[in-house]
Short mmCIF file of C-alpha atoms and ligand atoms in Angstrom, two decimals:
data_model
loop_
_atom_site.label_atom_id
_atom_site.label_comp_id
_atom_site.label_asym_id
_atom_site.label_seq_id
_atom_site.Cartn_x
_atom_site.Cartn_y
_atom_site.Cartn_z
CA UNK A 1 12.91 -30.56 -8.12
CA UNK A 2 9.74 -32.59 -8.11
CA UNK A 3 7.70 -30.83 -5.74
CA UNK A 4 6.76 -27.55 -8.00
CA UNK A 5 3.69 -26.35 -7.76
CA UNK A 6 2.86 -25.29 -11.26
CA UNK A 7 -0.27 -23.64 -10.64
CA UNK A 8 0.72 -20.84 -9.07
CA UNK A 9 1.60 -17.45 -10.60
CA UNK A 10 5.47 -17.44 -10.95
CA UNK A 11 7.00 -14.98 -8.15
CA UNK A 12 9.40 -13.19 -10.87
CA UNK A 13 6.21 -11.71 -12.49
CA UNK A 14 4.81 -10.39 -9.36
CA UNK A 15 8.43 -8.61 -8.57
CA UNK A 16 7.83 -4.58 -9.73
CA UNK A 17 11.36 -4.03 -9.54
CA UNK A 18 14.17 -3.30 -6.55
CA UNK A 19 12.87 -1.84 -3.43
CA UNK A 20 15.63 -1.36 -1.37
CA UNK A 21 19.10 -2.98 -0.14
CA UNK A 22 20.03 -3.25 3.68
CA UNK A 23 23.53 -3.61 4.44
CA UNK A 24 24.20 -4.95 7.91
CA UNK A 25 27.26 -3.15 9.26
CA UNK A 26 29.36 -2.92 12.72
CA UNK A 27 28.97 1.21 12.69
CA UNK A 28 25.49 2.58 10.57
CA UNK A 29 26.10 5.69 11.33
CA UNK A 30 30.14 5.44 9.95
CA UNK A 31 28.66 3.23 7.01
CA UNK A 32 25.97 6.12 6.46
CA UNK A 33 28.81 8.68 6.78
CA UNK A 34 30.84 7.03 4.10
CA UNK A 35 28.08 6.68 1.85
CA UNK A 36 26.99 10.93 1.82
CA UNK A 37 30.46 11.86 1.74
CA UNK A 38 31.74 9.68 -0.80
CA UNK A 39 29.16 8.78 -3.05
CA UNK A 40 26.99 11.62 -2.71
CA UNK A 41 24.13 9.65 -1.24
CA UNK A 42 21.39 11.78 1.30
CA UNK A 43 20.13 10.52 4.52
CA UNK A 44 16.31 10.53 3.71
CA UNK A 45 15.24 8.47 7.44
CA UNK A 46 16.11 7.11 10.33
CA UNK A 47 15.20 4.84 12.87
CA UNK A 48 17.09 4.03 16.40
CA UNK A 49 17.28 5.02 20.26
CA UNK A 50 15.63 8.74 19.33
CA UNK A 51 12.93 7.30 17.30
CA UNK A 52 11.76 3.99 19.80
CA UNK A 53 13.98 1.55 18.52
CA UNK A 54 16.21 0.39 21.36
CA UNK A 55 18.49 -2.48 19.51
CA UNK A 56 18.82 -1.23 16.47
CA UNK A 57 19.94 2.11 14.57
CA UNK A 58 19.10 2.47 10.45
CA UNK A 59 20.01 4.97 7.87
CA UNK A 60 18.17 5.48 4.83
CA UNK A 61 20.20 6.71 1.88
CA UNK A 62 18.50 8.29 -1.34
CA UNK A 63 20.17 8.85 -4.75
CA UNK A 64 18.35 8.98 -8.01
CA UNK A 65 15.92 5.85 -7.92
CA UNK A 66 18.05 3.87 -5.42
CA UNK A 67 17.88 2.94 -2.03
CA UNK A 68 20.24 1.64 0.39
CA UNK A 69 19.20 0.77 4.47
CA UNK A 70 22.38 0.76 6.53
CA UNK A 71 21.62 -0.95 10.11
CA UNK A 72 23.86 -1.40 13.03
CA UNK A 73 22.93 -3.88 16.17
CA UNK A 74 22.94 -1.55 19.34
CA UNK A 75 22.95 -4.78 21.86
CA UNK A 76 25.38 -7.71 22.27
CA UNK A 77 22.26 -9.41 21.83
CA UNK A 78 21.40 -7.96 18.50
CA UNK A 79 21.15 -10.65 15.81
CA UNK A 80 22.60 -8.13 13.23
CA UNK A 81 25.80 -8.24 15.59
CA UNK A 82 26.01 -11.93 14.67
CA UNK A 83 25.70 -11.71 11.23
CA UNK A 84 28.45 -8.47 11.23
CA UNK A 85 30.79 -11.10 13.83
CA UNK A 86 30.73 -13.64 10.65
CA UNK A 87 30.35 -12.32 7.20
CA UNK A 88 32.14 -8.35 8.24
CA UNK A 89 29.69 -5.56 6.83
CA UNK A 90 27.73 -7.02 3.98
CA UNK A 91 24.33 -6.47 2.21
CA UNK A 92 21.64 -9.32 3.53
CA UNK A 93 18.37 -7.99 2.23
CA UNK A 94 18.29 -7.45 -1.66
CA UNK A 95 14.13 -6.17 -1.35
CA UNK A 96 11.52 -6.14 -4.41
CA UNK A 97 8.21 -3.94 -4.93
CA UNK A 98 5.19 -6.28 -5.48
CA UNK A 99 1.60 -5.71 -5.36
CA UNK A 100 0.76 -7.98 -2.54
CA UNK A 101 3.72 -9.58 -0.68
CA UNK A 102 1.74 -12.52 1.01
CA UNK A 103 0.54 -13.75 -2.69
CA UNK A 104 4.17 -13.54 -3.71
CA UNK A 105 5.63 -15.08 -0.67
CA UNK A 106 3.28 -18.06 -0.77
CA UNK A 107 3.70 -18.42 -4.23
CA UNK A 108 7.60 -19.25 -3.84
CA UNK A 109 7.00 -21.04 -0.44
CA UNK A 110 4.82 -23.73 -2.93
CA UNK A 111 7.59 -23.66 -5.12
CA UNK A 112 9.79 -24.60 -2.71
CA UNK A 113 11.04 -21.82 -1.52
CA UNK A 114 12.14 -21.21 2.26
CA UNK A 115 10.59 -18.44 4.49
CA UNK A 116 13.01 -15.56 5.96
CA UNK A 117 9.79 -14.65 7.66
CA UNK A 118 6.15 -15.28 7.81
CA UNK A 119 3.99 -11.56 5.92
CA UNK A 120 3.46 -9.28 8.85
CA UNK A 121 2.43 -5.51 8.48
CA UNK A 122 3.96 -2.33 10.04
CA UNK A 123 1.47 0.49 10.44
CA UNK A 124 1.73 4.09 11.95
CA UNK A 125 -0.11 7.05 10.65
CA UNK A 126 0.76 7.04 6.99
CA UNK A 127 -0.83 3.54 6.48
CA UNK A 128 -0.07 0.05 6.36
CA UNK A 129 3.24 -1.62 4.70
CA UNK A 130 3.35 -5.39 4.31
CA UNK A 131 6.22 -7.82 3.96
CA UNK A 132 7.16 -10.84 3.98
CA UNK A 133 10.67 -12.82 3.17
CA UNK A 134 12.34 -15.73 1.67
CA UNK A 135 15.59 -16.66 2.24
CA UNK A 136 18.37 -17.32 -0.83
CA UNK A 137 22.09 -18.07 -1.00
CA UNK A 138 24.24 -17.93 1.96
CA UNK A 139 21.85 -15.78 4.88
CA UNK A 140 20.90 -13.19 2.08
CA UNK A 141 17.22 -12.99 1.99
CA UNK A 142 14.91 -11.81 -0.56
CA UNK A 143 12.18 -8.78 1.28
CA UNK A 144 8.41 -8.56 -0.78
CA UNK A 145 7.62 -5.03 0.25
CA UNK A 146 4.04 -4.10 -0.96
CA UNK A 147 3.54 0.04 -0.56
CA UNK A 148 0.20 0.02 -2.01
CA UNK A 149 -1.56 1.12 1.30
CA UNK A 150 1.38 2.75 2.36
CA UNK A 151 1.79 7.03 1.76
CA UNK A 152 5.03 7.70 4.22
CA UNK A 153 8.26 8.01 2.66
CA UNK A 154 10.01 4.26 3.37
CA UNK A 155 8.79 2.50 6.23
CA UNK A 156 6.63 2.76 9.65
CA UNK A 157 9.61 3.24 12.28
CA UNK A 158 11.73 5.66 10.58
CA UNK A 159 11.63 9.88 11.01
CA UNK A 160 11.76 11.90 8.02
CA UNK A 161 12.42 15.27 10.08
CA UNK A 162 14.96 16.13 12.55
CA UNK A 163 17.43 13.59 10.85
CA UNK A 164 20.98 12.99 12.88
CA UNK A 165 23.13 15.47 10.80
CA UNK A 166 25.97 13.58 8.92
CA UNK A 167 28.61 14.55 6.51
CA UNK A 168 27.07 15.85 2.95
CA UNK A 169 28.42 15.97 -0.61
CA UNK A 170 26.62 16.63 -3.50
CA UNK A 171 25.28 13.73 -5.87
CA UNK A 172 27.46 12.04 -8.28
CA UNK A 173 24.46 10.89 -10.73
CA UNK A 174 23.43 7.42 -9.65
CA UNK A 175 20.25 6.41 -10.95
CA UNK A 176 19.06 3.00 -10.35
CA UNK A 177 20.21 -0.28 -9.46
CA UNK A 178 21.32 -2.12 -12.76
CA UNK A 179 22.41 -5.30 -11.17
CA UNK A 180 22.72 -6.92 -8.27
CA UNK A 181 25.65 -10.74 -8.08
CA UNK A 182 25.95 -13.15 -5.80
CA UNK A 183 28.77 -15.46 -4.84
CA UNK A 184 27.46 -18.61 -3.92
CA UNK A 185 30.24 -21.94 -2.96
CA UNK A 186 31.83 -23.89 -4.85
CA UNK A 187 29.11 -26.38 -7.65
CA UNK A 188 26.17 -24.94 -6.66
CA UNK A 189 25.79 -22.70 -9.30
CA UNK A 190 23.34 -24.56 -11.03
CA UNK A 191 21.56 -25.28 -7.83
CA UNK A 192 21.21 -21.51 -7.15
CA UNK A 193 20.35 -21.00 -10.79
CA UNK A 194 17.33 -23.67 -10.71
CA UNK A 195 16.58 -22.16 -7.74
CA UNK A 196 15.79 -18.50 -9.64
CA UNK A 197 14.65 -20.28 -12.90
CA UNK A 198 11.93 -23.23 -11.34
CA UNK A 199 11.44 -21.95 -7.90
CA UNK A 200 10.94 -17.91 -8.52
CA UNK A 201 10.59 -17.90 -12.12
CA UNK A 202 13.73 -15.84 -13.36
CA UNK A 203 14.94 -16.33 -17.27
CA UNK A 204 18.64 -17.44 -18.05
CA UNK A 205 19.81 -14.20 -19.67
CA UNK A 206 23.24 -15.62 -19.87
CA UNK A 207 25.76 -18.05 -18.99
CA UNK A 208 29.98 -17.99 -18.80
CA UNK A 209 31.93 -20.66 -18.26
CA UNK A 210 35.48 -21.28 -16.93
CA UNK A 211 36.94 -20.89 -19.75
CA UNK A 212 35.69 -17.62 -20.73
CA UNK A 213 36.25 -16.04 -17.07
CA UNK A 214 39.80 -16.81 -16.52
CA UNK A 215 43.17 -15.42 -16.08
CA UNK A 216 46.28 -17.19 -16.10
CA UNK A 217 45.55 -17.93 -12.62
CA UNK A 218 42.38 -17.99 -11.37
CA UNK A 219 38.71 -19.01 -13.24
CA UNK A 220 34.54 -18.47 -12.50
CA UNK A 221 31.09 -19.47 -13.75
CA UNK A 222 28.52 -17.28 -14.21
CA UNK A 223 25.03 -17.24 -14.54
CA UNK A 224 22.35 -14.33 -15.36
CA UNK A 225 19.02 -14.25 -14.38
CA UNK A 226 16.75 -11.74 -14.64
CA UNK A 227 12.77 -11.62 -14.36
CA UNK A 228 12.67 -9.36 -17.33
CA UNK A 229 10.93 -6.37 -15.22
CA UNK A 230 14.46 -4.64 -13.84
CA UNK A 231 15.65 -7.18 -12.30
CA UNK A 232 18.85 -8.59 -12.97
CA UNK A 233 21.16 -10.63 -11.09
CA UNK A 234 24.20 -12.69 -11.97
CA UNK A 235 25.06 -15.39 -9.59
CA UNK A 236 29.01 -16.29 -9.90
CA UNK A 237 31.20 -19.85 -8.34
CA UNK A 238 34.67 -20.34 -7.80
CA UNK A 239 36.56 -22.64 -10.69
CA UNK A 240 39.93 -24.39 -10.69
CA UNK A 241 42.50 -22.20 -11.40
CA UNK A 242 46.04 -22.15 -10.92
CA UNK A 243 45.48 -20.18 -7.79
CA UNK A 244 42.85 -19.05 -5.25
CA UNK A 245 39.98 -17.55 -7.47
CA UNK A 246 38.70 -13.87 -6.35
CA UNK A 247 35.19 -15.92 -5.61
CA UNK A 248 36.89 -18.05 -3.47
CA UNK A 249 38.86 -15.47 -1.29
CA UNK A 250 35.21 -13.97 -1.39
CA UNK A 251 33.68 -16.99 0.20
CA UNK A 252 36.62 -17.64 2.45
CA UNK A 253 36.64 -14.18 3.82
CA UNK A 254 32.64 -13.55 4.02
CA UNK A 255 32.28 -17.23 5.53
CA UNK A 256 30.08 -18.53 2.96
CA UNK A 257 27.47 -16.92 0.04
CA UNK A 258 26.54 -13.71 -0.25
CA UNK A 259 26.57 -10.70 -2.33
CA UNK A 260 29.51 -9.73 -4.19
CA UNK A 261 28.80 -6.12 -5.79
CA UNK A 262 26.24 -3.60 -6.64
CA UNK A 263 26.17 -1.75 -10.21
CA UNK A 264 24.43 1.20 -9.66
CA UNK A 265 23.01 3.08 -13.42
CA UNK A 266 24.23 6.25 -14.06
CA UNK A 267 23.76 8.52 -17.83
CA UNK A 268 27.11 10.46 -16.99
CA UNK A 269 29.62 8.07 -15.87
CA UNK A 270 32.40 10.65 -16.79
CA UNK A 271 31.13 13.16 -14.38
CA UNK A 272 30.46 10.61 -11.89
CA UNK A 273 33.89 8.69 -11.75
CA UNK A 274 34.93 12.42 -11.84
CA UNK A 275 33.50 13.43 -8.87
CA UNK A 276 33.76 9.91 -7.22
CA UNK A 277 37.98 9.80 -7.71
CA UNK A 278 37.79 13.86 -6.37
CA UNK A 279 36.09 12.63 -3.18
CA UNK A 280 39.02 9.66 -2.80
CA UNK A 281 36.91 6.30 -3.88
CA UNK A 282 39.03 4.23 -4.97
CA UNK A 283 38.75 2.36 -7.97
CA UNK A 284 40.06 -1.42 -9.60
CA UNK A 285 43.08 0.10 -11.76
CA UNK A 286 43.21 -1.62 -15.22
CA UNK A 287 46.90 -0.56 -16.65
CA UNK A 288 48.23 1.13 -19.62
CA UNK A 289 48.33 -1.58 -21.71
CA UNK A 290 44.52 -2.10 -21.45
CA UNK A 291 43.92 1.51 -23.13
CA UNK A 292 45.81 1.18 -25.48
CA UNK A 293 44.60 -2.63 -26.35
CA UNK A 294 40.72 -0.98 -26.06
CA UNK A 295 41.68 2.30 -27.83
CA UNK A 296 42.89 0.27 -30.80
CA UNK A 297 40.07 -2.30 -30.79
CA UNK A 298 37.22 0.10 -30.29
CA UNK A 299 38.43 2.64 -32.40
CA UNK A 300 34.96 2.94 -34.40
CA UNK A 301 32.97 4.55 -31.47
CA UNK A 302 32.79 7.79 -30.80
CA UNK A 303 33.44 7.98 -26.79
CA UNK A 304 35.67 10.96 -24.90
CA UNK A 305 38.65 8.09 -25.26
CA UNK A 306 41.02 10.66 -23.53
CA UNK A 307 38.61 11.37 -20.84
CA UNK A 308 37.60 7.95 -19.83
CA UNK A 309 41.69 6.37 -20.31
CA UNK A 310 42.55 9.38 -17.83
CA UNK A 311 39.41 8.60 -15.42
CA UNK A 312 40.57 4.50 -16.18
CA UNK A 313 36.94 4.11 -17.53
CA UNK A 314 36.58 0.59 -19.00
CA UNK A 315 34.84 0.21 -22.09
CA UNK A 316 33.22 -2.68 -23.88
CA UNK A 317 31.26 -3.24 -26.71
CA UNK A 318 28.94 -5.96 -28.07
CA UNK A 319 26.44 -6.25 -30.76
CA UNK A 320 23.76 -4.26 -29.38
CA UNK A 321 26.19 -1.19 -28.22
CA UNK A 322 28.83 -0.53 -25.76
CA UNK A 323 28.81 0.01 -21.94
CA UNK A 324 31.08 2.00 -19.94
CA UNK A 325 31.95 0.62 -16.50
CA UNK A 326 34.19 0.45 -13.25
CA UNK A 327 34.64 -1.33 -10.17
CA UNK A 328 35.24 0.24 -6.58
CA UNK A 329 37.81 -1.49 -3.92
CA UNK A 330 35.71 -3.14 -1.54
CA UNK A 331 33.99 -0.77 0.41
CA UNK A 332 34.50 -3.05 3.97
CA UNK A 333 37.30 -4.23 5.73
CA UNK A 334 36.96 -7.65 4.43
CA UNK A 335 37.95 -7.98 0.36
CA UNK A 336 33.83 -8.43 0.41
CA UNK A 337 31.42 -6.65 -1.22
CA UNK A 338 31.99 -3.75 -3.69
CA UNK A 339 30.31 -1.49 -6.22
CA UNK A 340 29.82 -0.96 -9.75
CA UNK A 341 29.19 2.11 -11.75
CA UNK A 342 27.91 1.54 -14.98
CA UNK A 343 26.71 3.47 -17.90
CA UNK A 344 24.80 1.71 -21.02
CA UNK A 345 24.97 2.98 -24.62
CA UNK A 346 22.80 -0.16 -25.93
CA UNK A 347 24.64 -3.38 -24.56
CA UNK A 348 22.69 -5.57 -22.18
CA UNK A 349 25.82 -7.88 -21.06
CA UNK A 350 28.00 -7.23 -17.87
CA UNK A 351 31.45 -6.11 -19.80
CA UNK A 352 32.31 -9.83 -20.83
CA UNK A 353 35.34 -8.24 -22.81
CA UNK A 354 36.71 -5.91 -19.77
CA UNK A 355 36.56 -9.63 -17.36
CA UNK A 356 40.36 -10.56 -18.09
CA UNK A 357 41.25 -7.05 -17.26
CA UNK A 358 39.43 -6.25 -14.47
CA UNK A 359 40.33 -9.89 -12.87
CA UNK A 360 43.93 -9.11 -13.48
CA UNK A 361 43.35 -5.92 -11.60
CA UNK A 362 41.94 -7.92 -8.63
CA UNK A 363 44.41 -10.20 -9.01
CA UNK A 364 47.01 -7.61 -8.23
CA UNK A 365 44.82 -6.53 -5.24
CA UNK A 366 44.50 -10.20 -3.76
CA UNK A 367 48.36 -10.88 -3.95
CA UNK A 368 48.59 -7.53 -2.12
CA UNK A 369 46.80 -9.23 0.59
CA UNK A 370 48.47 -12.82 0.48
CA UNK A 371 45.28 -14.69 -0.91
CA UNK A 372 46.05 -15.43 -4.20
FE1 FE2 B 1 28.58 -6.20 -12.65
#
């Protein structure tokens, strides 16, 4: 990297926080559907056929501080139909609040950046929104979305009234977005990494190598960066192992980089596993022998130890405190993307010390599907 312009404000400082995440799927209104009944999400707007939009249909979905975008291509034509025909459902757009989106778009551009598209403004009677996009690993892209002039609920477009009804359960307690990882191929770990540290300004929070992510058979990297403003996004790549790595039947299955999982906050993760396992989401399984290994280990904290073995709640604990965490299935057809539900009682890490377990878990799930 030679070409950095080191004049310019840094993007990372310009990002507020998450905006949104848009998930390009083969069925929104299935994906949207899924996503109310399940996880206890509510359809907030909508845009498609009804509302002027002839090739495409979007769902907004609402819980606590986060937002999801569900779109579907209505057209053979529809570009969103050839990213579902290659990568399955999948989340391309992981969007950021700024102040001014073309200052923080031209700011990575100099850096080196490359654009998704060009700042443009949508505009209808609640005021002007303004955007703009880079592009990062794989055909994820990275939204600015600046709201400052901008008093309607999400986006010129959508309807906030006479919503399409779908399928309703109540919320489970999601909060925010904690973190946000991306699988990218096979050594370019550090290449995506310098692209967050030198092009957009991120901090290294952390790094794992091979040998502390791996299982008998299968190994990763890992790198954190965050822009120290909410913000936080490990980046993983396949390593040598004695058999296919989970990131690799990622890549191999998506077609290439993209994002690997979602961990969305919550303060009640008891209640919300609860209600999540009630409502049939189903869950990595770590087995018995992992209670009674973390029981044993992490006897000195007072948790609900009976209520979070029988809800197969992993725990972990570091210097700063402990987090509580689990991992959905894959939420598409593909063994693609999935989500996280975390709770944090101090620690700032990603449940290093539950990795082994939760691998062999997916482990167990990939040989189910002849890929390890
Ligand atoms: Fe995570």
């Amino acid at each position: 990297m030679t070409t950095l312009d080191q004049t310019t404000t840094v993007p990372a400082s310009l990002l507020q926080g998450w905006d949104s995440i848009e998930f390009y799927v083969g069925n929104a209104r299935a994906t949207a559907g899924f996503l109310t009944a399940a996880f206890g999400f509510r359809v907030t707007a909508y845009a498609g056929p009804e509302t002027g939009r002839n090739d495409t249909a979007s769902y907004l979905l609402e819980q606590g501080d986060i937002r999801f975008v569900v779109t579907a291509g209505l057209t053979p034509s529809s570009p969103i139909w050839g990213h579902v025909r290659e990568h399955g459902d999948g989340a391309q757009d992981l969007a950021f609040v700024v102040d001014d989106a073309t200052a923080t778009y031209e700011s990575a551009i100099s850096r080196g950046a490359t654009s998704a598209r060009e700042p443009y403004e949508l505009t209808d009677d609640h005021g002007t929104l303004r955007l703009a996009a880079i592009g990062t690993y794989g055909e994820t892209k990275h939204t600015f979305v600046d709201r400052s002039d901008y008093h309607g609920s999400y986006c010129p477009g959508f309807v906030t009234t006479g919503l399409p009804p779908e399928p309703r359960a109540e919320p489970v307690g999601l909060e925010r977005i904690d973190h946000v990882v991306g699988n990218v191929e096979t050594g370019k770990l550090d290449e995506w990494v310098a692209f967050y540290e030198d092009v957009m300004g991120f901090r290294q929070l952390r790094h794992f190598d091979e040998h502390q992510i791996a299982t008998e058979y299968s190994a990763l990297r890992s790198t954190v960066v965050t822009n120290d403003s909410g913000v936080t996004m490990p980046l993983n790549e396949p390593a040598k192992g004695l058999k296919r790595s989970q990131i690799q039947e990622y890549l191999d299955t998506y077609r290439g980089p993209g994002v690997q999982h979602i961990a969305l906050g919550t303060s009640d993760i008891v209640q919300a596993i609860g209600a999540l396992r009630s409502r049939g989401v189903r869950f990595l399984e770590a087995n018995a022998e992992y209670f009674r290994d973390v029981r044993q280990r992490l006897a000195f904290l007072d948790l609900p130890w009976d209520a979070l073995e029988q809800l197969g709640i992993l725990v972990d604990h570091e210097s700063d405190g402990h987090l509580l965490q689990l991992f959905t299935e894959p939420i598409t057809d593909r063994p693609t993307v999935f989500i996280e539900i975390i709770q944090r009682g101090g620690a700032t890490g990603f449940g290093e010390g539950n990795f082994k377990a939760l691998f062999e878990s997916i482990e167990r799930e990939q040989d189910k599907r002849g890929n390890l």
